[in-house]
XYZ file of C-alpha atoms in Angstrom:
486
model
C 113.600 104.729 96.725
C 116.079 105.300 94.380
C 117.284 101.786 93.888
C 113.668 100.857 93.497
C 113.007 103.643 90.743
C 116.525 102.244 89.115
C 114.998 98.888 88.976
C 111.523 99.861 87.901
C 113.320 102.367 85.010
C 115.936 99.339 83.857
C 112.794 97.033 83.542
C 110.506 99.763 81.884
C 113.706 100.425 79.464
C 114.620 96.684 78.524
C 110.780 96.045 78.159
C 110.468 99.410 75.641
C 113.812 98.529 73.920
C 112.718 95.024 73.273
C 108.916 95.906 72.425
C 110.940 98.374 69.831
C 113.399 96.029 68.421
C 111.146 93.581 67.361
C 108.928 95.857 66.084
C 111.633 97.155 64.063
C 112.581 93.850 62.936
C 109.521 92.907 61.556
C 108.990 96.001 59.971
C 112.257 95.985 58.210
C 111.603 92.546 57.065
C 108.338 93.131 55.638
C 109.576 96.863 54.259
C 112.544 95.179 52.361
C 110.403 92.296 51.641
C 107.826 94.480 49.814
C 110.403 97.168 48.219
C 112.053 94.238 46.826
C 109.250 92.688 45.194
C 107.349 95.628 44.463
C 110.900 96.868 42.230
C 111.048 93.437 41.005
C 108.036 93.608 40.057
C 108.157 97.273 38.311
C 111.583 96.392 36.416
C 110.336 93.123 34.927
C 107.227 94.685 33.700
C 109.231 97.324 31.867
C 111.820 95.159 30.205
C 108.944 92.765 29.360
C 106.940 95.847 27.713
C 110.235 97.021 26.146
C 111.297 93.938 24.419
C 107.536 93.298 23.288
C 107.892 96.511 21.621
C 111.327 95.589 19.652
C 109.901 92.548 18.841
C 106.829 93.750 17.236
C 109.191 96.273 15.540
C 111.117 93.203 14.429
C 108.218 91.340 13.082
C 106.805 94.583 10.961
C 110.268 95.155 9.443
C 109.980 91.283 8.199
C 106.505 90.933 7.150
C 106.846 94.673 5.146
C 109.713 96.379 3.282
C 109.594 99.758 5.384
C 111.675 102.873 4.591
C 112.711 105.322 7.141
C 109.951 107.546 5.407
C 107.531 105.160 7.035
C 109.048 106.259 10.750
C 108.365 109.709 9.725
C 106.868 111.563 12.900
C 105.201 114.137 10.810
C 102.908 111.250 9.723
C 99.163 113.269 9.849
C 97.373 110.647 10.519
C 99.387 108.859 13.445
C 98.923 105.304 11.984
C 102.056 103.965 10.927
C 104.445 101.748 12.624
C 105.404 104.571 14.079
C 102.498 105.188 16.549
C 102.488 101.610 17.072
C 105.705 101.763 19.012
C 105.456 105.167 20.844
C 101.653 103.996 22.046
C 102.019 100.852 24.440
C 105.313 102.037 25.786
C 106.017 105.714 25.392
C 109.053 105.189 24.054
C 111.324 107.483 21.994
C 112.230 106.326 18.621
C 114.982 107.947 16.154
C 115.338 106.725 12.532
C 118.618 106.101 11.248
C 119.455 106.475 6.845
C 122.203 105.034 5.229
C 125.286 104.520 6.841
C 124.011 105.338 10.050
C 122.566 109.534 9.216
C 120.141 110.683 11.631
C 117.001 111.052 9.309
C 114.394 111.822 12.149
C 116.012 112.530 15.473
C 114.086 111.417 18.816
C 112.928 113.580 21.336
C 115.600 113.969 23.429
C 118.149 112.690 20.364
C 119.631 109.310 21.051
C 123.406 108.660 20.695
C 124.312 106.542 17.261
C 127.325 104.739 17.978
C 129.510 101.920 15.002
C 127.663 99.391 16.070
C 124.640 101.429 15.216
C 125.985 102.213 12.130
C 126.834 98.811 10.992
C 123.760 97.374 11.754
C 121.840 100.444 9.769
C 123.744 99.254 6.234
C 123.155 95.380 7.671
C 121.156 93.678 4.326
C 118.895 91.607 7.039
C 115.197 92.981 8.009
C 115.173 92.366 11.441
C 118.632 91.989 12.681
C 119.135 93.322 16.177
C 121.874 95.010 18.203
C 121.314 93.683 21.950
C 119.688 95.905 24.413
C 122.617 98.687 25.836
C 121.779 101.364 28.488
C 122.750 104.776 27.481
C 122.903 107.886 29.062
C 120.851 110.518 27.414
C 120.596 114.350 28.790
C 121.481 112.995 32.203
C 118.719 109.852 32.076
C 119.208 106.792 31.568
C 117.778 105.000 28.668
C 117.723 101.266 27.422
C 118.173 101.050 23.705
C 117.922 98.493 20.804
C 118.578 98.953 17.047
C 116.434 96.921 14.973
C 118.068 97.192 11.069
C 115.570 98.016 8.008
C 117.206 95.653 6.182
C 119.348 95.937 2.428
C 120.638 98.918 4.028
C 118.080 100.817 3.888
C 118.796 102.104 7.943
C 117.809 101.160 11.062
C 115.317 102.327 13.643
C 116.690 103.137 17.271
C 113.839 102.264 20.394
C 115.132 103.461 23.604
C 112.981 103.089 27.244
C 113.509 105.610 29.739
C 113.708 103.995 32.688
C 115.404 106.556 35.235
C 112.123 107.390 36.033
C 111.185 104.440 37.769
C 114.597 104.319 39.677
C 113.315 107.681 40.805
C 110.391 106.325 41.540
C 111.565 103.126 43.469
C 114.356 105.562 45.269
C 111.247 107.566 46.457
C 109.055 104.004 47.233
C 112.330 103.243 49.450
C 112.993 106.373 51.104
C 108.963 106.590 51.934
C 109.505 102.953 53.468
C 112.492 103.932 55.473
C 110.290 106.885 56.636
C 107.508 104.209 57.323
C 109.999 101.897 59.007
C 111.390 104.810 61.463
C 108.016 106.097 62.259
C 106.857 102.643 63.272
C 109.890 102.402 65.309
C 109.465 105.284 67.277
C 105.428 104.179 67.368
C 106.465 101.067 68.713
C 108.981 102.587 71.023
C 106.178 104.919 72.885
C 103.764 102.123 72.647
C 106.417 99.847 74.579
C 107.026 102.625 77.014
C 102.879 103.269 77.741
C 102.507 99.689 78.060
C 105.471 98.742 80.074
C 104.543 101.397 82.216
C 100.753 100.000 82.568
C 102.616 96.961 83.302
C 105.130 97.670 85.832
C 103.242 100.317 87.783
C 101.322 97.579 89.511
C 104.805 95.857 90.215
C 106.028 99.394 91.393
C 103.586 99.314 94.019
C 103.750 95.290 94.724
C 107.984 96.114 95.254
C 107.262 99.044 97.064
C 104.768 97.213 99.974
C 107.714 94.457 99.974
C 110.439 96.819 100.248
C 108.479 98.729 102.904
C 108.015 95.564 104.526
C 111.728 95.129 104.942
C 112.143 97.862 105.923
C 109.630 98.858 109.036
C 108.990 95.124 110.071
C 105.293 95.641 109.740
C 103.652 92.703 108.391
C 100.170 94.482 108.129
C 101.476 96.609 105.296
C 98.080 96.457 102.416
C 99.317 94.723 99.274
C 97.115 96.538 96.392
C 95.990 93.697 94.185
C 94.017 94.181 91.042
C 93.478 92.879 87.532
C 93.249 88.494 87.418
C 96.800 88.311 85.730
C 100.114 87.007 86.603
C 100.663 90.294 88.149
C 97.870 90.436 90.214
C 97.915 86.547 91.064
C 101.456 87.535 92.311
C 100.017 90.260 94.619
C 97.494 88.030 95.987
C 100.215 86.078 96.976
C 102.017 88.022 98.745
C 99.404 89.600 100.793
C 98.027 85.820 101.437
C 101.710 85.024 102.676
C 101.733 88.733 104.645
C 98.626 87.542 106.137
C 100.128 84.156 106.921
C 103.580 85.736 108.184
C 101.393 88.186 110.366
C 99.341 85.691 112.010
C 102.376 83.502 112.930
C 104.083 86.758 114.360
C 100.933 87.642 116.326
C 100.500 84.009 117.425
C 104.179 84.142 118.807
C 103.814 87.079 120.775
C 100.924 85.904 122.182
C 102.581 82.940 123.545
C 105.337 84.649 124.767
C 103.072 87.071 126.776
C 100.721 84.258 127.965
C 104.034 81.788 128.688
C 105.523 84.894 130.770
C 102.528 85.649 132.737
C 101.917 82.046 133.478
C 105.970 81.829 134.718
C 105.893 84.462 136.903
C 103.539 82.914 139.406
C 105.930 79.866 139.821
C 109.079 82.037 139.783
C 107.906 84.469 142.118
C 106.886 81.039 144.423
C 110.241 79.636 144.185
C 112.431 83.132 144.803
C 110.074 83.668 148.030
C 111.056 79.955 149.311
C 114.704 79.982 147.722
C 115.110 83.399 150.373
C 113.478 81.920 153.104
C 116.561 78.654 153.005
C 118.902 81.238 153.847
C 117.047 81.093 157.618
C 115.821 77.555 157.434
C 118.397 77.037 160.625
C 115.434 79.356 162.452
C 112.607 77.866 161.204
C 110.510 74.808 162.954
C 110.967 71.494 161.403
C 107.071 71.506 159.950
C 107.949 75.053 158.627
C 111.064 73.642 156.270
C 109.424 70.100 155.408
C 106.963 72.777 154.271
C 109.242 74.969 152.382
C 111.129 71.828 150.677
C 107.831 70.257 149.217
C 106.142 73.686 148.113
C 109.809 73.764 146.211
C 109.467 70.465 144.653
C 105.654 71.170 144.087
C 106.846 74.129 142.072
C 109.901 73.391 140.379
C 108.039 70.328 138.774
C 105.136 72.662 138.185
C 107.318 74.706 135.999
C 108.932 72.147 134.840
C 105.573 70.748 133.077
C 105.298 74.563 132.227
C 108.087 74.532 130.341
C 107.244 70.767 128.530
C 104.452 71.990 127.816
C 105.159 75.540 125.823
C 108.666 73.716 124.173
C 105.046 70.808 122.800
C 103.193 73.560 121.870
C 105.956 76.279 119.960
C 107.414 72.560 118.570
C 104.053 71.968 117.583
C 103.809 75.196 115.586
C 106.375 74.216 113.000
C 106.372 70.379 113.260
C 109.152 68.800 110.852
C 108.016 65.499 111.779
C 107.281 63.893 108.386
C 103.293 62.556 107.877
C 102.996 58.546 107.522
C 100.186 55.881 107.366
C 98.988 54.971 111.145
C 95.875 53.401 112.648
C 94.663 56.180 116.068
C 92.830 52.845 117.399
C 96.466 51.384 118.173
C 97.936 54.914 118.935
C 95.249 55.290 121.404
C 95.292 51.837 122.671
C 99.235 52.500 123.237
C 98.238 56.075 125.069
C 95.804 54.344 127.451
C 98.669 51.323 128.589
C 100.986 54.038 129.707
C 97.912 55.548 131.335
C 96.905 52.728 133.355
C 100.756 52.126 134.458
C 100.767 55.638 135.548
C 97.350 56.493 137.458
C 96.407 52.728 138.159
C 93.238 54.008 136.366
C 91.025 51.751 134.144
C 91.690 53.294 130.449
C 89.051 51.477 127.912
C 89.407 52.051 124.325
C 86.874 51.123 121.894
C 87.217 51.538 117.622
C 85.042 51.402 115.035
C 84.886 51.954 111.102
C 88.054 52.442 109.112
C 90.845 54.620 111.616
C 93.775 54.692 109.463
C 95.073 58.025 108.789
C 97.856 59.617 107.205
C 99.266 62.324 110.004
C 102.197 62.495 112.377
C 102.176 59.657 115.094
C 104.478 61.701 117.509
C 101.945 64.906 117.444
C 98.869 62.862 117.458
C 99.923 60.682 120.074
C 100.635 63.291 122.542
C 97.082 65.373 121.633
C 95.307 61.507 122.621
C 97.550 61.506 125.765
C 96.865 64.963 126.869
C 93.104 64.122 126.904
C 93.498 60.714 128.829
C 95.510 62.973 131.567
C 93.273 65.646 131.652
C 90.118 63.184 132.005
C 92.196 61.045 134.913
C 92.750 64.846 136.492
C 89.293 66.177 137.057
C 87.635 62.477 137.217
C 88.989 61.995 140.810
C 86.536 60.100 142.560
C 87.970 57.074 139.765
C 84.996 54.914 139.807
C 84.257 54.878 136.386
C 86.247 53.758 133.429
C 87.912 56.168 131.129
C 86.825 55.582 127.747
C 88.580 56.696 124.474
C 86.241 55.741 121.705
C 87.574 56.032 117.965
C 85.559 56.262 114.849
C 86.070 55.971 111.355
C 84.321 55.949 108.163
C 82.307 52.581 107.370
C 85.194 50.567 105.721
C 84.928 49.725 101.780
C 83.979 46.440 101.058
C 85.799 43.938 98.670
C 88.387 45.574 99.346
C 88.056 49.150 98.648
C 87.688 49.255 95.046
C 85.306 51.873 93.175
C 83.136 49.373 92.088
C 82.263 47.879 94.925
C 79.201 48.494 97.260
C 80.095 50.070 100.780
C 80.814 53.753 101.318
C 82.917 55.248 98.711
C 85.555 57.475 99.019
C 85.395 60.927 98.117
C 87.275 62.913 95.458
C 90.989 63.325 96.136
C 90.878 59.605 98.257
C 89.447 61.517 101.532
C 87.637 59.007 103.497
C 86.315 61.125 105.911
C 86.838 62.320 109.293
C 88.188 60.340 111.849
C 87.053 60.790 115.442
C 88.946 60.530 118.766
C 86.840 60.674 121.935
C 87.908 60.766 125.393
C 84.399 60.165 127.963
C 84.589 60.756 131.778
C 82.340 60.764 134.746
C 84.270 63.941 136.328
C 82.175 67.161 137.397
C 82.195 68.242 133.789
C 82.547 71.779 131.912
C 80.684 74.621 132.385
C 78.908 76.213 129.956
C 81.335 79.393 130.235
C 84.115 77.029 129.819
C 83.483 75.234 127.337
C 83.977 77.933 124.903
C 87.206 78.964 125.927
C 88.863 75.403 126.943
C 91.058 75.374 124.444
C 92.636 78.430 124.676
C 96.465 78.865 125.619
C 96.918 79.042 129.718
C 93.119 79.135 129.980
C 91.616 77.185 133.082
C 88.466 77.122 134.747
C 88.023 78.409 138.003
C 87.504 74.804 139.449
C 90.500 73.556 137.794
C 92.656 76.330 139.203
C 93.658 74.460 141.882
C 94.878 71.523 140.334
C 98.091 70.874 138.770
C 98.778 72.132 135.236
C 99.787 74.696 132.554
C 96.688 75.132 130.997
C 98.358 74.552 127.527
C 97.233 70.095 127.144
C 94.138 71.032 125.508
C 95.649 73.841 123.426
C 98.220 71.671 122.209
C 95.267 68.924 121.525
C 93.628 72.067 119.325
C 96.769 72.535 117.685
C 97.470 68.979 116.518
C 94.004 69.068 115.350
C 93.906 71.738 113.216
C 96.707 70.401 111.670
C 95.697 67.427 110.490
C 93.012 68.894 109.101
C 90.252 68.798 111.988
C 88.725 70.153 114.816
C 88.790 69.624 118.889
C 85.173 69.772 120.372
C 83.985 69.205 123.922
C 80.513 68.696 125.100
C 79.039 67.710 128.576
C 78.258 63.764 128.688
C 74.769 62.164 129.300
C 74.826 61.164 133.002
C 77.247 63.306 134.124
C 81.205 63.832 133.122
C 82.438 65.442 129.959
C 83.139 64.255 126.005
C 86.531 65.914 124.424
C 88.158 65.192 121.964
C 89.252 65.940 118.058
C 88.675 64.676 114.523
C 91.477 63.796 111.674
C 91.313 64.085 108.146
C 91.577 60.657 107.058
């Protein structure tokens, strides 16, 4: 339990941490992104504005001869050049007399340095000392000196602009704010969902681990939802399902293979303790003893044939190939009539080429023919194994072509294998349960046999895709047999 909540808490952390980080990523990006060109932006705009303003003040000081009486900020009526500055930019302006003298100081007072000076008694309307940043009163200012001209002074304009470096300091520490709370958003949002996530997988490891551990392959899987997940769950309980009806199917065949051996076992211990007097006994008594031993060691011999078939059967390796069941069955009934002396007749029609395992489907044909030669005694009739196909395509099979088609996915049809004897037939009863494992009817009791030839023949059947069936014949004797997916 523990190395199960480990796992579930490592995935729910990488998941959270990941869901995070690239939250965090893109949030950075687009934070920086838009600080950047929102400052950008700001900046521009004010240096734009600003030199707009010193050129205007450039263009008035060339077009008129101004005085520094004409800067005067106790102008009543707020229409000179003055206003014109302070209005589209808010800027502070200080006018500078002769030799650089502060005539009209700005509010705060700007700093007038030689240059400033120099460029008051400068003859030139117009002339210009470059944009400088100065520190005023603890703020920082831009500032330009535009000269009156036949030095007559100079006007100072200066820009405050530490206000808007407050201002973007503030934009940036809001966005590092915003960036951190989306981080930790993202974070518990990565946790919730990983947890939505993973709880299903929670419970899909526990049933697996609980699996491993107990043995029990009828543990519920709990499936929901139509996702990967769930898909993934269905799965598993589909394989669960699979893996329990293998394990039941084995110990089924182990109990039905042990009850069948004991009856032969217990036979052969009872004669195997009666050689140790077989001095004692008359000689009909131990010709007796010697053929019910051969009668039974062959009978478990077949036994065991017959349950290594079936298990073999089960979980045949033997790889699937083209083959025709008319020859197959036409090869099963020549070893028939070498064995019995019987007359096997086989009889095909329609297309019987299938793709399955010749090795499997040859012994289901043969365990038919020898269970029809075993109850038909009386041997007048033929045996007949009759095999049908599909109506074979014409011009040689192509989709154009008239004939019967074949289906979607190149399936043909079924192909049948029928095995018809005049015996005493099945009775109703029976002929539900005939192929079971090890079941036999009472008539057949007495006759040699495991029980397990038509089983095996059910086996085979299923798969290749069909069925076995078995129906009483018209006159008397019995039809059994199987279909293949061709």
């Amino acid at each position: 339990m523990q190395r199960r909540l480990r796992q579930v808490s490592s995935l729910r952390t990488t998941f959270t941490v990941s869901f995070a980080a690239v939250a965090a990523a893109v949030t950075v990006l687009v934070g920086f992104l838009s600080y950047d060109a929102a400052a950008r932006l700001v900046r521009v705009d004010q240096q734009t504005v600003f030199a707009e303003v010193v050129q205007d003040l450039r263009d008035q000081v060339r077009e008129h001869a101004l005085h520094t009486n004409d800067f005067a900020s106790s102008d009543p009526d707020h229409d000179g050049p003055l206003d014109d500055i302070i209005r589209p930019s808010r800027t502070d302006v200080q006018v500078l007399g002769p030799k650089g003298a502060i005539v009209d100081p700005g509010v705060p007072p700007l700093p007038v340095d030689s240059h400033d000076r120099a460029i008051a008694d400068d003859g030139t309307a117009g002339r210009l000392e470059q944009h400088k940043d100065v520190n005023v009163a603890g703020d920082r200012y831009r500032l330009a000196t535009v000269a009156l001209g036949s030095g007559r002074g100079a006007v100072q304009v200066a820009q405050q602009f530490s206000d808007t470096e407050d201002l973007l300091r503030e934009l940036q520490q809001r966005t590092v704010l915003l960036v951190g709370a989306v981080v930790i958003a993202a974070g518990l949002f990565g946790w919730w969902l990983a947890r939505r996530i993973t709880r299903r997988l929670v419970r899909l490891a526990g049933a697996a681990e609980d699996v491993a551990r107990t043995g029990r392959l009828g543990i519920q899987v709990p499936v929901t939802g139509y996702d990967e997940v769930a898909r993934l769950g269905r799965s598993f309980d589909r394989m669960l399902g699979r893996l329990a009806q293998s394990e039941e199917d084995q110990r089924r065949l182990v109990q039905d293979a042990g009850h069948e051996l004991r009856t032969p076992l217990t036979s052969l211990r009872t004669n195997i303790s009666m050689l140790r007097r077989i001095d004692e006994l008359p000689p009909d008594a131990r010709e007796e003893i010697v053929a019910d031993l051969a009668l039974e060691s062959r009978e478990l011999t077949d036994l065991v044939n017959e349950l290594v078939a079936l298990a073999a059967g089960q979980s045949d390796t033997e790889p699937v190939r083209p083959l025709d069941l008319a020859d197959l069955a036409e090869d099963v009934a020549i070893v028939a009539r070498r064995r019995t002396g019987r007359d096997v007749t086989v009889r095909a029609t329609g297309d019987t080429e299938v793709d399955g395992r010749p090795s499997a489907l040859q012994r289901a044909v043969s365990n038919l023919v020898e269970n029809a030669t075993k109850f038909d005694r009386g041997g007048t009739a033929p045996i007949e194994v009759v095999v049908t196909g599909p109506a074979p395509q014409s011009g040689g099979g192509h989709s154009g072509d008239s004939g019967v088609a074949a289906s979607p996915g190149g399936h043909r049809g079924p192909v049948r294998v029928e095995v018809l004897d005049r015996g005493p037939g099945i009775g109703d009863d029976d002929l539900v349960r005939v192929f079971d494992r090890f079941y036999r009817a009472a008539d057949a009791r007495s006759l040699p046999g495991s029980g397990l030839g038509l089983s095996i023949v059910r086996e085979v059947s299923t798969a290749h895709g069909g069925t076995p069936f078995a129906y009483p014949r018209k006159g008397g004797g019995t039809v059994i047999g199987f279909t293949v997916e061709s």
